[in-house]
PDB file of C-alpha atoms in Angstrom:
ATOM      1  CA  UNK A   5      20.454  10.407  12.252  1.00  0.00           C
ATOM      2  CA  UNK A   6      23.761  11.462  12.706  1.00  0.00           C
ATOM      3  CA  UNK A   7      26.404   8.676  13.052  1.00  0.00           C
ATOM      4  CA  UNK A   8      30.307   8.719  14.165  1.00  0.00           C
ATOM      5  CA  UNK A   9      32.137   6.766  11.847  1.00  0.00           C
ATOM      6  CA  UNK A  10      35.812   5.302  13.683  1.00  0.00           C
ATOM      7  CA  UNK A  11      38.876   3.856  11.123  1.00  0.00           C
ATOM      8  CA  UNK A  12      41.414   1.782  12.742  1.00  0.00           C
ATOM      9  CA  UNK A  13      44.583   1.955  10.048  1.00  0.00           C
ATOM     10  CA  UNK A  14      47.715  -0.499  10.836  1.00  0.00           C
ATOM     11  CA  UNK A  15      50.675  -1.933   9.222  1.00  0.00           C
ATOM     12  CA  UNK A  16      49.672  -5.752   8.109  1.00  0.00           C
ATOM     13  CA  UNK A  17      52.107  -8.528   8.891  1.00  0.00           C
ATOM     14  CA  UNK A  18      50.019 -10.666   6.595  1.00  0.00           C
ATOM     15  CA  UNK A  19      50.543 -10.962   2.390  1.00  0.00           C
ATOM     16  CA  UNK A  20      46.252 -10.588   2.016  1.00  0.00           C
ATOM     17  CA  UNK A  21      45.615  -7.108   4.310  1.00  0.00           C
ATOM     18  CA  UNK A  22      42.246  -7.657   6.363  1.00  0.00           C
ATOM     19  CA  UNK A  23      39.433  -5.282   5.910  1.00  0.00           C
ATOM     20  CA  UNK A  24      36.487  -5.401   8.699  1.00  0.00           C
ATOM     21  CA  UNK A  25      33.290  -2.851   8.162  1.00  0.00           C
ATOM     22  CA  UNK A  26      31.272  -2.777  11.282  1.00  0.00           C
ATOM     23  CA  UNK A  27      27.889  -1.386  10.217  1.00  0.00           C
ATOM     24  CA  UNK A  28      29.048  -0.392   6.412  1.00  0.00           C
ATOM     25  CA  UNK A  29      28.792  -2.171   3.308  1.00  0.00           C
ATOM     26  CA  UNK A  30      31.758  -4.032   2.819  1.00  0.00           C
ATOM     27  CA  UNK A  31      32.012  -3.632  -1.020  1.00  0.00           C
ATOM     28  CA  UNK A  32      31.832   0.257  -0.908  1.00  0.00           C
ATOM     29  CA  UNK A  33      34.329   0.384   1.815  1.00  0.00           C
ATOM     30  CA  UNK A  34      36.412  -1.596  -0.906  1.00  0.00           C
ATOM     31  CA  UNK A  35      35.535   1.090  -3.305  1.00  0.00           C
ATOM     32  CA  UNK A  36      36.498   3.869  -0.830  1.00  0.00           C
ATOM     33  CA  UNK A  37      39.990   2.566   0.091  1.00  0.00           C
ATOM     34  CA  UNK A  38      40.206   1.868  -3.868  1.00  0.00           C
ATOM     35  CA  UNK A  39      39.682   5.626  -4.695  1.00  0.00           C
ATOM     36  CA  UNK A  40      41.635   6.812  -2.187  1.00  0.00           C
ATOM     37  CA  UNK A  41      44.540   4.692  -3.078  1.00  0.00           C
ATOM     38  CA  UNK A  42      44.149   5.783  -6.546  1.00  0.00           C
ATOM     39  CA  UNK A  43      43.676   9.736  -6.536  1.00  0.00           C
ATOM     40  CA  UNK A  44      45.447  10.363  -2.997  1.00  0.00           C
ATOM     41  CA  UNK A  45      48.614   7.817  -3.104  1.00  0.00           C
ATOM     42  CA  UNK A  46      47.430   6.787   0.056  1.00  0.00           C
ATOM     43  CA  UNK A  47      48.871   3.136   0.422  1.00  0.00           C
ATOM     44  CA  UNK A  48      46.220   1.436   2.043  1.00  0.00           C
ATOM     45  CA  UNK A  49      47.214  -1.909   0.546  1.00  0.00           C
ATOM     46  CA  UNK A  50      50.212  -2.746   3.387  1.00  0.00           C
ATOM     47  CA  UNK A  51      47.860  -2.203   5.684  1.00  0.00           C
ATOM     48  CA  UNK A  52      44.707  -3.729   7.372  1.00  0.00           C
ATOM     49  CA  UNK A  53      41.853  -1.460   8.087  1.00  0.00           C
ATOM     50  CA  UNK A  54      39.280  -1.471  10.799  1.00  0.00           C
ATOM     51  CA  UNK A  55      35.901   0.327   9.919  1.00  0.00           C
ATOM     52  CA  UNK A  56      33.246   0.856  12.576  1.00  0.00           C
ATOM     53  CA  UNK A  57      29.825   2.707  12.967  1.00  0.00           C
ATOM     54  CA  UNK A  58      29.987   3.980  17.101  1.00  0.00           C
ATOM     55  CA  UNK A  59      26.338   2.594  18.589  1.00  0.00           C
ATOM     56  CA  UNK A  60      26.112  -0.289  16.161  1.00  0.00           C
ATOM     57  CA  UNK A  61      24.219   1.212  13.499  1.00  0.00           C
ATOM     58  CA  UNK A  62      24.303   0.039   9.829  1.00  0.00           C
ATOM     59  CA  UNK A  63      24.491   2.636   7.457  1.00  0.00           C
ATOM     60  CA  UNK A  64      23.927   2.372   3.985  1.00  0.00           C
ATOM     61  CA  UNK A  65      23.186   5.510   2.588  1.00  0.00           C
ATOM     62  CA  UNK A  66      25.915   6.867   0.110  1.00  0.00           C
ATOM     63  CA  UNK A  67      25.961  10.283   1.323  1.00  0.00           C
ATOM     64  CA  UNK A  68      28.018   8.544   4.425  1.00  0.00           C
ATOM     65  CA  UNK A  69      31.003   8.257   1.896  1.00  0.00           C
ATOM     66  CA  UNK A  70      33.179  11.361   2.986  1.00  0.00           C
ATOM     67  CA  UNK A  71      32.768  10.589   6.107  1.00  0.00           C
ATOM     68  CA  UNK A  72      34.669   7.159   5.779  1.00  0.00           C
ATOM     69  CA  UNK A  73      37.087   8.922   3.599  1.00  0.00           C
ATOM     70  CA  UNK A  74      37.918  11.468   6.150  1.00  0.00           C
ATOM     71  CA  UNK A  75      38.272   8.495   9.051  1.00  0.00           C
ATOM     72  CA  UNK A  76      40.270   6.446   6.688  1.00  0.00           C
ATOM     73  CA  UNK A  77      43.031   9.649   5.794  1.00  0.00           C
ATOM     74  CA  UNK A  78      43.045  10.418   9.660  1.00  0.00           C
ATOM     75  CA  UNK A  79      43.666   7.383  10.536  1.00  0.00           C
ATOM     76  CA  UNK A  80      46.492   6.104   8.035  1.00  0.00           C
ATOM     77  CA  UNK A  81      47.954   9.780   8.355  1.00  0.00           C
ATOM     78  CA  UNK A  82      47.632   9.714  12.136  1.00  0.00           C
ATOM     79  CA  UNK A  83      45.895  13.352  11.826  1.00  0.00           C
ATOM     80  CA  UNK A  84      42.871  13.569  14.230  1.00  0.00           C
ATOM     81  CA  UNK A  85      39.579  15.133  12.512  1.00  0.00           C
ATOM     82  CA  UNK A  86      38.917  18.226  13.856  1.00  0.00           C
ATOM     83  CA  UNK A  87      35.709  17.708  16.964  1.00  0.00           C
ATOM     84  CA  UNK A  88      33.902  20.544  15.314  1.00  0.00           C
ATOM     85  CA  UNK A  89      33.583  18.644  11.558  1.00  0.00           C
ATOM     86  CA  UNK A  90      31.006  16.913  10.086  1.00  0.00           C
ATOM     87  CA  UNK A  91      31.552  15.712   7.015  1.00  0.00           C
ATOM     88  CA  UNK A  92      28.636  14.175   4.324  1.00  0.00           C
ATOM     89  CA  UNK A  93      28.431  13.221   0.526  1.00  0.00           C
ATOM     90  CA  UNK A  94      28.649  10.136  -1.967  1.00  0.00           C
ATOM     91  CA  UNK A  95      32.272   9.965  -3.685  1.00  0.00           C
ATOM     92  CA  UNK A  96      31.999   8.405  -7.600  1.00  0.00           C
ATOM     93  CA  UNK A  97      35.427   6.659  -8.738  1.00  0.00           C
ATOM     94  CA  UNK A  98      36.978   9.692  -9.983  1.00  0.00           C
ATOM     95  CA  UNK A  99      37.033  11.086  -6.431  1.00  0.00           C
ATOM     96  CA  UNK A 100      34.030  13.934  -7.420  1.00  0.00           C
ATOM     97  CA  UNK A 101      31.687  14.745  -4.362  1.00  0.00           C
ATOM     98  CA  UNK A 102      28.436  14.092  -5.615  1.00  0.00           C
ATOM     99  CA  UNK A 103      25.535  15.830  -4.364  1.00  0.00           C
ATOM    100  CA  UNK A 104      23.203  14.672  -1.476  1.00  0.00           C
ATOM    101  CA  UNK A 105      19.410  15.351  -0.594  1.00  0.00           C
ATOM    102  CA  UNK A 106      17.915  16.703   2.149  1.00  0.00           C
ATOM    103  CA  UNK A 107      21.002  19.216   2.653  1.00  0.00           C
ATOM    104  CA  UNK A 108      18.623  21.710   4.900  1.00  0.00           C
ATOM    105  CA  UNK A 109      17.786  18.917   7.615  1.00  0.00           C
ATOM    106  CA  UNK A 110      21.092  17.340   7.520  1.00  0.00           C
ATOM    107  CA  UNK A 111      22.842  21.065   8.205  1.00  0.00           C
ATOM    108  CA  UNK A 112      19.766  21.872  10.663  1.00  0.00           C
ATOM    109  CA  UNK A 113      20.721  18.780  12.819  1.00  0.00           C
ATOM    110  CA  UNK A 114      24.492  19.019  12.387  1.00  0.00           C
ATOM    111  CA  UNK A 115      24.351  22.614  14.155  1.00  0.00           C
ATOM    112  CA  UNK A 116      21.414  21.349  16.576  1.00  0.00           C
ATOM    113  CA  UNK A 117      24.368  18.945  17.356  1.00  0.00           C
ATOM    114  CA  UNK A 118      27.064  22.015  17.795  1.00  0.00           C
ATOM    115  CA  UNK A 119      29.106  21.278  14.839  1.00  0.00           C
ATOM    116  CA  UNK A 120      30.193  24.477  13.119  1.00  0.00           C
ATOM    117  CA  UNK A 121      31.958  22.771  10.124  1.00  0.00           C
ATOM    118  CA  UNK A 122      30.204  21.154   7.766  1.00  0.00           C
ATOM    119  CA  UNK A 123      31.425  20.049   4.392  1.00  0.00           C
ATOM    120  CA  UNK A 124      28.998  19.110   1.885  1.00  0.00           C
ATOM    121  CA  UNK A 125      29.461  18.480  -1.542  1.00  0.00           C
ATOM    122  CA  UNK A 126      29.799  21.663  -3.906  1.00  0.00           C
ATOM    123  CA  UNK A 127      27.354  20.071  -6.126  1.00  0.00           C
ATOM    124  CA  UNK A 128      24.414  20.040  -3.368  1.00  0.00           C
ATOM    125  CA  UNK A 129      21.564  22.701  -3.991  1.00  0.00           C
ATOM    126  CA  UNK A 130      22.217  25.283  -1.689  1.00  0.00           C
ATOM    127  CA  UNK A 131      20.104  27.887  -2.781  1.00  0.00           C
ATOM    128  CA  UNK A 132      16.717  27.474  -0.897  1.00  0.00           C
ATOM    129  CA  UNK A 133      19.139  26.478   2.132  1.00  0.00           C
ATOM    130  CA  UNK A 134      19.525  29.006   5.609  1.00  0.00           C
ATOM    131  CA  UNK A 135      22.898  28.058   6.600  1.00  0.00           C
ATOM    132  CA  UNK A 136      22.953  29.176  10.414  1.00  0.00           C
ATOM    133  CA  UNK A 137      25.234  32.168  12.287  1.00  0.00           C
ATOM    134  CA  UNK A 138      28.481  31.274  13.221  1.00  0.00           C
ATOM    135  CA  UNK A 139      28.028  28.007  10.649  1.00  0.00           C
ATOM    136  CA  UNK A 140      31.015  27.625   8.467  1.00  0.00           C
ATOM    137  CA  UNK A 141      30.045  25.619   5.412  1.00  0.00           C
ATOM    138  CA  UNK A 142      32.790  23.906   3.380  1.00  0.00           C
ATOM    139  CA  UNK A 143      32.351  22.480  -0.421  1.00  0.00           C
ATOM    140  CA  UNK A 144      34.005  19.702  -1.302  1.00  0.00           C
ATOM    141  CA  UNK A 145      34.411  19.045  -5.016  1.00  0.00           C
ATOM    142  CA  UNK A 146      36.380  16.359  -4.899  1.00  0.00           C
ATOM    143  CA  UNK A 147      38.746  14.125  -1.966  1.00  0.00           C
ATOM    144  CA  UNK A 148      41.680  16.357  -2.599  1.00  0.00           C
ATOM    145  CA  UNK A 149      39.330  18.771  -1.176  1.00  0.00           C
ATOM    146  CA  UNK A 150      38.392  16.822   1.787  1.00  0.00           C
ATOM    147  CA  UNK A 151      42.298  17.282   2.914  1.00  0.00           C
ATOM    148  CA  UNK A 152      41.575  20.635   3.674  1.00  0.00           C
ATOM    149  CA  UNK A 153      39.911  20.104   6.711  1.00  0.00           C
ATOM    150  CA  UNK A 154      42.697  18.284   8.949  1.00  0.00           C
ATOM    151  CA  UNK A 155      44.398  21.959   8.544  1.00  0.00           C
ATOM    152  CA  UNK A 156      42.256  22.995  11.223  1.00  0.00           C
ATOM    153  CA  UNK A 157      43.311  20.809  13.444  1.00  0.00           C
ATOM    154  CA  UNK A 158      47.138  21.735  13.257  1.00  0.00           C
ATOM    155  CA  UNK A 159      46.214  24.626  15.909  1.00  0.00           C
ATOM    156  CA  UNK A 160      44.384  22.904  18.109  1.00  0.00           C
TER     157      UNK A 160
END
């Protein structure tokens, strides 16, 4: 199942910022903003952050993790994700992209959905994978990485 993941990023005007999850695990999303802070500079601590799954799914698979960190640096950078990017893999604290199983069905449905960007982690076996024509397949070692997508979007 593919899921759209939405982050809501705004200025607090409280001293405690509020953090809502919709559908995610509210102690990873803690983790997320935590390694983003950390390894981006990204100062999500003046602000509160808004978290929802579109459809009201719950997700709790790990492999959902770049996808929050790509909503939460659009969001707090005001820098739309490109409509054509998918984005999957589990982050560890150090900001790594770890790899993620089932990468054949996940990329199978992703183009079945008509997105030709996918970033997966570099880790991710891709050797007994068909990657389909006109798919552009992005590896993501790390979140510094995971910047490089939003320079798509600068053209369009």
């Amino acid at each position: 199942i593919i899921a759209e993941v939405q982050a809501l990023v705004t200025p607090t005007v409280f001293p405690a910022p509020r953090r809502t999850a919709n559908g995610l695990d509210y102690n990873r999303i803690c983790m997320l903003i935590a390694i983003l802070e950390k390894r981006l500079g990204l100062k999500f601590s003046q602000n509160d952050i808004y978290l929802n799954v579109v459809g009201g799914l719950k997700l709790s698979e790990p492999s959902v993790d770049l996808a929050v960190a790509l909503a939460l640096i659009s969001s707090i950078k005001d820098i739309p994700v490109p409509h054509n990017v998918i984005a999957m893999g589990e982050l560890g604290l150090v900001g790594e992209c770890r790899a993620i199983t089932d990468l054949q069905k996940r990329i199978s449905e992703s183009y079945r959905l008509g997105f030709d960007v996918i970033a997966i982690p570099q880790k991710s076996d891709k050797s007994r994978v068909k990657i389909p024509e006109g798919v552009s397949v992005i590896d993501i070692r790390s979140v510094y990485d995971a910047l490089s997508l939003f320079k798509s979007s600068d053209n369009e």
